[in-house]
Tab-separated table of C-alpha atoms in Angstrom:
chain	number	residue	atom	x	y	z
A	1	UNK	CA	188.687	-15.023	23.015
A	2	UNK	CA	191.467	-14.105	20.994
A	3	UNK	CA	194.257	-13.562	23.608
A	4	UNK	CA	192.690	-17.034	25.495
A	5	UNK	CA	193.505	-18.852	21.922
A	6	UNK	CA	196.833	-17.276	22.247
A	7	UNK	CA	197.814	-18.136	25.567
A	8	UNK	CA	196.497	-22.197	24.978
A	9	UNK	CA	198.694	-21.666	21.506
A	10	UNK	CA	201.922	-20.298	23.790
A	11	UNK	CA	201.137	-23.306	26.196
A	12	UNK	CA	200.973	-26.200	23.615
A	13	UNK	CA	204.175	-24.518	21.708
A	14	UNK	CA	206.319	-24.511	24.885
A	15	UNK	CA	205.015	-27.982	26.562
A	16	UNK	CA	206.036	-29.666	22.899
A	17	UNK	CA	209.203	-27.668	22.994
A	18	UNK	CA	210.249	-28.740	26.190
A	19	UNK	CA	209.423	-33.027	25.570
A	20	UNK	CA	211.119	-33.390	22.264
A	21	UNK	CA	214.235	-33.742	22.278
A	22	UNK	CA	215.757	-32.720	18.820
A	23	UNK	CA	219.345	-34.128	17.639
A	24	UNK	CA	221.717	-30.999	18.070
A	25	UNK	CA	225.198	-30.553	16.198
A	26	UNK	CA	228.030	-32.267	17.964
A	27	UNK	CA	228.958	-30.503	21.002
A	28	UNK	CA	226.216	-27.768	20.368
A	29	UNK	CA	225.468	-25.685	23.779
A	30	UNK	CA	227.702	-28.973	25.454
A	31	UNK	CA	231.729	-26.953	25.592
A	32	UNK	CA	230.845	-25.203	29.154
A	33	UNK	CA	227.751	-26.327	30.162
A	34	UNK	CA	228.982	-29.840	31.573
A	35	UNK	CA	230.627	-28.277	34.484
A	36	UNK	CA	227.455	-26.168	35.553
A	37	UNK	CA	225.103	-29.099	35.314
A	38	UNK	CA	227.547	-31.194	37.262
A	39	UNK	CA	227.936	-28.808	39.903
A	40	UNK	CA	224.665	-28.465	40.541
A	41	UNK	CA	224.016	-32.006	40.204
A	42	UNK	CA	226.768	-32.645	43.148
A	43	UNK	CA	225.098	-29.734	45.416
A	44	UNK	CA	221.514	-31.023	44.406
A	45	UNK	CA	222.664	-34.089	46.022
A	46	UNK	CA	224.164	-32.673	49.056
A	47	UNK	CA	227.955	-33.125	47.666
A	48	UNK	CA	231.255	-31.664	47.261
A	49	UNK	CA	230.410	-29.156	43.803
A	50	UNK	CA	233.991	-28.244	44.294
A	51	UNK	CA	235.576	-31.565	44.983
A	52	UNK	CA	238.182	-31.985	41.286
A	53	UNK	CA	237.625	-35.593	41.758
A	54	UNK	CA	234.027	-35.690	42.295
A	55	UNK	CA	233.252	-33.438	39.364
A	56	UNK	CA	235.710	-35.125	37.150
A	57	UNK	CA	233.563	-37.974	37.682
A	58	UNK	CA	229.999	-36.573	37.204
A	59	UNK	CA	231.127	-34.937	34.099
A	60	UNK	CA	232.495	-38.270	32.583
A	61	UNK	CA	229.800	-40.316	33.778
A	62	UNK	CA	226.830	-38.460	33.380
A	63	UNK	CA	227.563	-36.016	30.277
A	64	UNK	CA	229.531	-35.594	27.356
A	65	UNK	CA	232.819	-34.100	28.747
A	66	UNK	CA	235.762	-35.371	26.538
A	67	UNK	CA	238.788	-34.375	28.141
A	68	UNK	CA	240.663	-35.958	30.892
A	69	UNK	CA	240.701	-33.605	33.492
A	70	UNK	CA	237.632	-31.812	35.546
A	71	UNK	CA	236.519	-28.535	33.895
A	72	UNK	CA	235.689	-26.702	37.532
A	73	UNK	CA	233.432	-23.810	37.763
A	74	UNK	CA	234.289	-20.576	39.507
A	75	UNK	CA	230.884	-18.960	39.268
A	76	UNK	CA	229.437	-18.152	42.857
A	77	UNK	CA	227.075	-21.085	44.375
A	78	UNK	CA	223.786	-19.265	43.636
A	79	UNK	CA	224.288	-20.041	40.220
A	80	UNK	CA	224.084	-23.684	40.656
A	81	UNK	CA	221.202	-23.256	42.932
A	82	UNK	CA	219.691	-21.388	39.725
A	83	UNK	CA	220.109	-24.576	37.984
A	84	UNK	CA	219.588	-27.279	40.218
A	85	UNK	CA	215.978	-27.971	38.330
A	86	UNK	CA	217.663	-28.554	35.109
A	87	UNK	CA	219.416	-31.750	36.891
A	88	UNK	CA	216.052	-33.610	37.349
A	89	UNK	CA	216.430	-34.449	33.886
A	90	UNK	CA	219.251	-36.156	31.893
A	91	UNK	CA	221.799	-34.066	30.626
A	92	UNK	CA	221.400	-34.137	26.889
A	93	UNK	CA	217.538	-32.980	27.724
A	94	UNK	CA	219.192	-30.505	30.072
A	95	UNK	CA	221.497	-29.062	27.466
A	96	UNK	CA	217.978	-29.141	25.434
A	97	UNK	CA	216.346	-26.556	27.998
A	98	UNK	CA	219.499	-24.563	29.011
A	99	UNK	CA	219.991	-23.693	24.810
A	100	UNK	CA	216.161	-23.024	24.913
A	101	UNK	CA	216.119	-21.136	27.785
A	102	UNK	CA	219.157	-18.877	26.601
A	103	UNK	CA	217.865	-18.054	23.516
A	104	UNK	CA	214.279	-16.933	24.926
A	105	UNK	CA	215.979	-14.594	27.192
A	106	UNK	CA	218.253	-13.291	24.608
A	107	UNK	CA	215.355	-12.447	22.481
A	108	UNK	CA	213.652	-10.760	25.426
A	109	UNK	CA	216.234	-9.017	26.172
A	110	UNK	CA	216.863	-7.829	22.912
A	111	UNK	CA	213.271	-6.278	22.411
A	112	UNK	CA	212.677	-4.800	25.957
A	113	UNK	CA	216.170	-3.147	25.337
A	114	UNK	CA	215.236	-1.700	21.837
A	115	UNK	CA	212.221	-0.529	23.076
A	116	UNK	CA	213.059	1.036	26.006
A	117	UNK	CA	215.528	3.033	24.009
A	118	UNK	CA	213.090	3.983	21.318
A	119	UNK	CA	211.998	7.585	21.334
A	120	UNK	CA	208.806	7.338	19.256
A	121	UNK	CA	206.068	4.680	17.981
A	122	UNK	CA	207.579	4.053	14.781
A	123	UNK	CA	211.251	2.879	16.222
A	124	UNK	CA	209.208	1.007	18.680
A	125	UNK	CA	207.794	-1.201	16.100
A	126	UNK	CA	211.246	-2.247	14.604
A	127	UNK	CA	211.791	-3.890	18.029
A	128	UNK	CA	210.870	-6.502	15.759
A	129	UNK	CA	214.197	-6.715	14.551
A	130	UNK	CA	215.952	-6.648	17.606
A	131	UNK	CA	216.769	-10.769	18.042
A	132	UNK	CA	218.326	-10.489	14.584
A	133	UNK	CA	220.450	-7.602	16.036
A	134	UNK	CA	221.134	-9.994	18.816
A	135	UNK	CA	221.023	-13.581	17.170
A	136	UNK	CA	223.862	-11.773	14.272
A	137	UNK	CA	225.993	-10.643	16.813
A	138	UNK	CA	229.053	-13.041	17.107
A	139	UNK	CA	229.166	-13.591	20.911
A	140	UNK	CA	225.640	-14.554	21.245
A	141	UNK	CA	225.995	-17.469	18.867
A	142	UNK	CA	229.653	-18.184	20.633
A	143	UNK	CA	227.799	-18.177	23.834
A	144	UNK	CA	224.355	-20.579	22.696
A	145	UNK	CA	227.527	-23.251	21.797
A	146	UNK	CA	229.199	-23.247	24.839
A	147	UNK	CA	226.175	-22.773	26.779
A	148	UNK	CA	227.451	-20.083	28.955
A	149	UNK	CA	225.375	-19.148	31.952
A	150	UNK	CA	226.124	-14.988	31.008
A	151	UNK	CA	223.058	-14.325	29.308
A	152	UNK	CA	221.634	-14.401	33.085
A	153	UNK	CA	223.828	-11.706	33.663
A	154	UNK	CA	222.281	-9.801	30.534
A	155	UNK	CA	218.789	-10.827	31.438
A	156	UNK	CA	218.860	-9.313	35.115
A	157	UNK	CA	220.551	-6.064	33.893
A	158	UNK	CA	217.586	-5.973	31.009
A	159	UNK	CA	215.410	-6.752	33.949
A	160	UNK	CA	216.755	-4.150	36.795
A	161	UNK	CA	216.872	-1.306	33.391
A	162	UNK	CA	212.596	-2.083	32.437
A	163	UNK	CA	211.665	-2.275	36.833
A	164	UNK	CA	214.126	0.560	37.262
A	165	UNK	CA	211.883	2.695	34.589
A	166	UNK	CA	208.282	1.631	35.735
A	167	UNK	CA	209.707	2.318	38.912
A	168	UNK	CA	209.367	-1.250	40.712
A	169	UNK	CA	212.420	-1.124	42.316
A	170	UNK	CA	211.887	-4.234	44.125
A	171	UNK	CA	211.856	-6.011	40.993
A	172	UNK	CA	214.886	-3.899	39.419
A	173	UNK	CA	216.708	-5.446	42.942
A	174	UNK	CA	215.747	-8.944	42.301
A	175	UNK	CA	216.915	-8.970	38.485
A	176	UNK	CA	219.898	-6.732	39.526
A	177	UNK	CA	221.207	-10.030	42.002
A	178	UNK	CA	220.877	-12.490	38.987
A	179	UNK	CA	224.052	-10.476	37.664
A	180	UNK	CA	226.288	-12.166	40.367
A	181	UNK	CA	226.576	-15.103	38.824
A	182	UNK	CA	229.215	-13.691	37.317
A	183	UNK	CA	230.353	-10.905	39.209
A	184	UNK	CA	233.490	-10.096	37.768
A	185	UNK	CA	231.750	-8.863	34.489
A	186	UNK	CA	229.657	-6.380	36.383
A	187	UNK	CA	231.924	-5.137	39.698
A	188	UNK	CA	232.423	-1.541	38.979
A	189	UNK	CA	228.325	-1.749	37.843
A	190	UNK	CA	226.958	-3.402	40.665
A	191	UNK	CA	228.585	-1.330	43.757
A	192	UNK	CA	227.681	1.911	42.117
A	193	UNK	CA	223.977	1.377	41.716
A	194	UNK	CA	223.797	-0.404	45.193
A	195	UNK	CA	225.526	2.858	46.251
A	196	UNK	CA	222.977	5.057	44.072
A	197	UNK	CA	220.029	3.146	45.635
A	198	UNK	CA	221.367	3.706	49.426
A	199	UNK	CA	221.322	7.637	48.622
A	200	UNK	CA	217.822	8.010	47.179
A	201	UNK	CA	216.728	5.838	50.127
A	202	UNK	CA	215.237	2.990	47.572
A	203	UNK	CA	214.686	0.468	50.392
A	204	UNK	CA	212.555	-1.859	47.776
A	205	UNK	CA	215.690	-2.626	45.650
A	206	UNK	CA	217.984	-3.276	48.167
A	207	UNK	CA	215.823	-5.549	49.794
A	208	UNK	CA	214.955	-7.280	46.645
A	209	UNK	CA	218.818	-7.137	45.919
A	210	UNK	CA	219.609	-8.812	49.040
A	211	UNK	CA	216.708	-10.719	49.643
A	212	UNK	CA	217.018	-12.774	46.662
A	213	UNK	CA	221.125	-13.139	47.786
A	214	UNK	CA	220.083	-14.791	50.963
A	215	UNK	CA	217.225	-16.934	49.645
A	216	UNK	CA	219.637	-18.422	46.714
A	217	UNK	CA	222.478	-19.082	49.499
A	218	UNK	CA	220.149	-20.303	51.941
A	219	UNK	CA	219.110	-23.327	49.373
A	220	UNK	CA	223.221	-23.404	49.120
A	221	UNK	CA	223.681	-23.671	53.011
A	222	UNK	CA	220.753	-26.113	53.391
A	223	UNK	CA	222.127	-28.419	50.891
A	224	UNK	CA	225.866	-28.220	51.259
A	225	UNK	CA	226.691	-26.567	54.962
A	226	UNK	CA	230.069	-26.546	54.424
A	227	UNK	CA	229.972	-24.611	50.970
A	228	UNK	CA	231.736	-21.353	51.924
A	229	UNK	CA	234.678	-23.415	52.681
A	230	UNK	CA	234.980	-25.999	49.783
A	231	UNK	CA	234.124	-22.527	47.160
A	232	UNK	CA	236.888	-20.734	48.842
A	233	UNK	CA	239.356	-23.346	48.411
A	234	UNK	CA	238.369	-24.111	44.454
A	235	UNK	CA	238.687	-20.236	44.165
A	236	UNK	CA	241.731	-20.054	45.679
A	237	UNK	CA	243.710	-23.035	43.937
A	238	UNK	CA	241.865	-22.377	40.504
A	239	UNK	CA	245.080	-20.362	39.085
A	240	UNK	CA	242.243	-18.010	37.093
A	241	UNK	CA	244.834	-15.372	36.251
A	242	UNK	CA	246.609	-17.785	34.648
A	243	UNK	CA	244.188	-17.879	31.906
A	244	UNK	CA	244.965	-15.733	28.792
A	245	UNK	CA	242.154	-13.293	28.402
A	246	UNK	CA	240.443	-10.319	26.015
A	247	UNK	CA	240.769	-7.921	28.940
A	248	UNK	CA	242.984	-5.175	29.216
A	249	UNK	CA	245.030	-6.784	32.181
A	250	UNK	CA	245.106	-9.832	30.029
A	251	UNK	CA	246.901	-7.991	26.917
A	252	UNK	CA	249.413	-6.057	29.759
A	253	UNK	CA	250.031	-9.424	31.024
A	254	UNK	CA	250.774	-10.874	27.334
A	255	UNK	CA	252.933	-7.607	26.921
A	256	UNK	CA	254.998	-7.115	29.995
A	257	UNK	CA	254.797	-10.872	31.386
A	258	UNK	CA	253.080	-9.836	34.714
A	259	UNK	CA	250.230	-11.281	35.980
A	260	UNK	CA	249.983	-8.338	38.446
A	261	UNK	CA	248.333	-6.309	35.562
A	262	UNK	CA	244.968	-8.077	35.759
A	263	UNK	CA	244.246	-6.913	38.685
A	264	UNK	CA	243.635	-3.468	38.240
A	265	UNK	CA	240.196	-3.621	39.114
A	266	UNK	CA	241.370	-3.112	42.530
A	267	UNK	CA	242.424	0.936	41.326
A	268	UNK	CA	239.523	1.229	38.778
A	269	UNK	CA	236.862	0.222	41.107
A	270	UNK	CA	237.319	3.017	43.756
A	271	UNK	CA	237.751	5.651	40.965
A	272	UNK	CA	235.121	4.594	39.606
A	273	UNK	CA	232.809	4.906	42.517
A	274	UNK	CA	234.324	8.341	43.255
A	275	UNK	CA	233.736	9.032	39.654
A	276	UNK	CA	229.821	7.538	39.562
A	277	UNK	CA	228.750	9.332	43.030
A	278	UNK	CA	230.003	12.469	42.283
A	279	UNK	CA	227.779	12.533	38.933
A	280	UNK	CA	224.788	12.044	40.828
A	281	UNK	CA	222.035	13.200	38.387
A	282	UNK	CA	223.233	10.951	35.403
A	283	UNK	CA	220.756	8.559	33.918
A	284	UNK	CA	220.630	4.940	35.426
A	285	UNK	CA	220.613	3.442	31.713
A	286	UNK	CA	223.579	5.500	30.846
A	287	UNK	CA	225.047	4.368	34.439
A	288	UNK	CA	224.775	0.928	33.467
A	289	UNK	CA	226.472	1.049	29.970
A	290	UNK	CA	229.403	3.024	30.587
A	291	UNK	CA	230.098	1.307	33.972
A	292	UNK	CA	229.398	-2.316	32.053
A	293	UNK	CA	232.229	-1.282	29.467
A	294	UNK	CA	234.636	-0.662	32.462
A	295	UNK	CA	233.863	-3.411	33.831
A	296	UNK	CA	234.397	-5.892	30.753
A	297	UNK	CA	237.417	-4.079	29.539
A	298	UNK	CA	239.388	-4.153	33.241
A	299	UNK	CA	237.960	-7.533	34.529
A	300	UNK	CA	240.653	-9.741	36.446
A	301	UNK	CA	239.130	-12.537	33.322
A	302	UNK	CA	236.445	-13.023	30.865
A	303	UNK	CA	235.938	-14.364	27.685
A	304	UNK	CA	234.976	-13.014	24.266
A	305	UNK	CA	231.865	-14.666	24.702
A	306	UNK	CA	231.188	-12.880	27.625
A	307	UNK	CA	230.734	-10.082	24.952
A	308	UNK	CA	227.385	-10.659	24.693
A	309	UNK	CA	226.053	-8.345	27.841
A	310	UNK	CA	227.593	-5.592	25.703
A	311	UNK	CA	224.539	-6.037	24.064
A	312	UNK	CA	223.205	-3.819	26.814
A	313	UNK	CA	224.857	-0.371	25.018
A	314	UNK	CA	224.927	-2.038	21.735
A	315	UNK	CA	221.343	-2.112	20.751
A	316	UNK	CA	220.646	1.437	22.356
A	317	UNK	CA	224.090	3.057	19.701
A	318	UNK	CA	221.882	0.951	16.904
A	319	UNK	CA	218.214	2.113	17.994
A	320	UNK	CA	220.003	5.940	17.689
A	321	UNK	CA	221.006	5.046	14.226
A	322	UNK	CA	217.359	4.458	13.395
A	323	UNK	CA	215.593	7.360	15.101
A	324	UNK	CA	216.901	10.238	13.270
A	325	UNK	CA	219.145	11.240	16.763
A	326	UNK	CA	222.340	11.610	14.770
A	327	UNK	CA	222.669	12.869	10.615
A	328	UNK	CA	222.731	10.171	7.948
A	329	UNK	CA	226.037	10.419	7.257
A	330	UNK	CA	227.191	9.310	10.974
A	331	UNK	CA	224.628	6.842	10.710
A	332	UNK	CA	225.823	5.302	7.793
A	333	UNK	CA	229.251	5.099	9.255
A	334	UNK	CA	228.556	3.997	12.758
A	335	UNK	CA	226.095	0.803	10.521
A	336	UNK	CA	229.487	0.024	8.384
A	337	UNK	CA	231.547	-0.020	11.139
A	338	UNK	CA	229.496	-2.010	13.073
A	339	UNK	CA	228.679	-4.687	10.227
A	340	UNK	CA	232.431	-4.978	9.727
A	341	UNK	CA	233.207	-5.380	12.971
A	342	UNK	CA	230.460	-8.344	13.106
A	343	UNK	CA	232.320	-10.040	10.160
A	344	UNK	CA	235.854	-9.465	11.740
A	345	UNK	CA	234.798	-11.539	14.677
A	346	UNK	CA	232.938	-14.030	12.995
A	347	UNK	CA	236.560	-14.414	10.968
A	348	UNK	CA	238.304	-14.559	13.930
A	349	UNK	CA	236.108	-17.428	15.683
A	350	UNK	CA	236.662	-19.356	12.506
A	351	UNK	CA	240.418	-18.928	12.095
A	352	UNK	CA	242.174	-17.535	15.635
A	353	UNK	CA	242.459	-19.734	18.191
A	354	UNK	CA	243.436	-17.146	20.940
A	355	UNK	CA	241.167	-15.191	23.189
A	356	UNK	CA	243.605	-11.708	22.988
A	357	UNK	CA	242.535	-11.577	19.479
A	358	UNK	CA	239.019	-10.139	20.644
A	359	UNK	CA	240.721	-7.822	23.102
A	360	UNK	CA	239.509	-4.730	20.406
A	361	UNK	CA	235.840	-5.443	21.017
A	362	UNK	CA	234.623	-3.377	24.265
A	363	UNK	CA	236.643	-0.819	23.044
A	364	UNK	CA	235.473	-0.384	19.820
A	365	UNK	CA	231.749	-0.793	21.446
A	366	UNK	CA	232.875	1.740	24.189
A	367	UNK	CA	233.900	4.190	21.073
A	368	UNK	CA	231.082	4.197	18.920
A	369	UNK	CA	228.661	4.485	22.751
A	370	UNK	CA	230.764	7.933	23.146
A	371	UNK	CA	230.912	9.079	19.710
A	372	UNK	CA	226.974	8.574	19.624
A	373	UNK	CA	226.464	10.195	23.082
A	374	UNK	CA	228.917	13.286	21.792
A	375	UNK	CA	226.789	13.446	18.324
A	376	UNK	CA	223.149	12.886	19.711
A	377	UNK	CA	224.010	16.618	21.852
A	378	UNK	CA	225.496	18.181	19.207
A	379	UNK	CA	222.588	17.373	17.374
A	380	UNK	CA	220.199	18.452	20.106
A	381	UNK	CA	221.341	21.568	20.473
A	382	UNK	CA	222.274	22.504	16.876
């Protein structure tokens, strides 16, 4: 009777939740998010999505866009098939949902991650205080105000890490193919554990992978036939490495003046696929964080809101801070430097205008994920 009163209770909360429509701050979840909803508006209605001129309109007509030029969207057409539904409504309720619907996953995501890194009952039951982990960490807030579509990409690698460990590998394949949406963040990550799934034969989560691919371009194809060209040609004229980014391409670029630099994917990638097949028996989780950290620190672009799938290895270096895997006196360095960093970046939103300036994040993240690795086996086998 209990759990029935619970689930009427969940019902109610989230039917009211979705039909009012609260006054947000100015611009609140409304700095990207016109371009996605317009998009998908266009390709909901069988148009151009990549059409300058035909966006340009949507955005000025039917949201809040203030500038006076098209803000176009890169991301690969599944995306907007993702969000097609939220363009049967207008777009302020549409901003409404998408802030709703980011900040449900991030809190999922923030529990199932402590938890699954939790060695014992009592750590589990601080999962508790994992949102405030992830609702205090700058790039999640960064990311609810622009209303960034990345915290899909941290939902389906949350996903593909709880089906990969209860062993539904169908399921780990489906959440793994919400990643895509932006691939960039996640190409040394993706390829490796497609690659890891072809050798242990794991048919499931390839087809789940794949299937999903297909079914999300299918809607694409049915919609827009021509899509594949139009996408091409916004991808190709876009200029995206002309962007200044927190990457470390984008900081060689800054340095040396060469574009050129951003591109290094295009070395790291095959290393590190020689690199990941080669150490066969490592753990998936510990797969998926260092190969996430390569991939955010030598992506061709991102943004320091992107920052928040970092989250990923984050909450696992603060679970191990909790859980007696490392001696007080690490932990209480590893907390300061962390809290610190926090306020640094919160500073730096406020004050810097330039996305270079957060070009020391992964790689403070991607520190503290080896020095806790290094000190959790010292400690084992002391």
């Amino acid at each position: 009777m209990k759990s029935k009163l619970t689930w009427i209770f969940l019902v109610f909360a989230v039917g009211w939740l979705l039909i009012i429509q609260p006054p947000l701050p100015p611009r609140i979840g409304q700095i990207d998010f016109p371009a996605y909803w317009s998009a998908s508006y266009l390709l909901a209605h069988g148009e151009n999505f990549g059409d300058p001129g035909r966006l340009f309109q949507a955005e000025k007509t039917l949201t809040t866009w203030p500038e006076d030029y098209p803000m176009l969207t890169w991301n690969p057409p599944w995306l907007l098939t993702m969000l097609i539904p939220y363009t049967w409504v207008s777009f302020d309720r549409a901003t409404w949902w998408w802030l709703l619907t980011n900040i449900t996953l991030i809190f999922i995501s923030a529990v199932v991650l402590w938890q699954m890194s939790a060695a014992n009952e009592r750590t589990r039951r601080l999962a508790l205080f994992a949102p405030l982990v992830a609702f205090a960490y700058s790039p999640t807030l960064a990311t609810l105000i622009a209303g960034q579509v990345n915290v899909i990409v941290l939902a389906g690698l949350t996903g593909f890490l709880f089906f990969s460990t209860k062993r539904q590998h169908g399921r780990a394949g489906i959440a793994l193919a919400l990643t895509l949406v932006k691939i960039h963040l996640v190409y040394i990550t993706i390829p490796l554990l497609l690659l890891r799934a072809l050798r242990e034969h794991r048919w499931r989560m390839l087809a789940g992978f794949f299937g999903t691919l297909a079914v999300l371009s299918s809607v694409v194809f049915v919609l827009r036939p021509t899509f594949l060209f139009e996408y091409n040609a916004t991808v190709s004229g876009g200029g995206l490495l002309d962007y200044m980014t927190p990457t470390a391409g984008g900081i060689l670029a800054l340095l040396f003046g060469w574009n050129g630099f951003k591109l290094m994917g295009l070395v790291i990638l095959p290393l590190g696929l020689w690199i990941g097949w080669r150490a066969s028996s490592v753990q998936v989780s510990m797969l998926v964080d260092a190969t996430l950290l390569a991939s955010v620190i030598t992506a061709p672009f991102c943004w320091s809101y992107d920052f928040v799938i970092l989250l990923v290895p984050l909450i696992p270096i603060i679970v191990s801070l909790v859980k007696e895997e490392l001696t007080q006196a690490d932990a209480s360095m590893i907390g300061a430097i962390l809290l610190c960093a926090d306020a640094v970046m919160f500073y730096q939103r406020v004050t810097t205008p330039g996305e270079e300036y957060f070009f020391w994040v992964p790689w403070l993240i991607t520190g503290l994920f080896v020095w806790v690795r290094i000190r959790r086996g010292q400690m084992k086998y002391a």
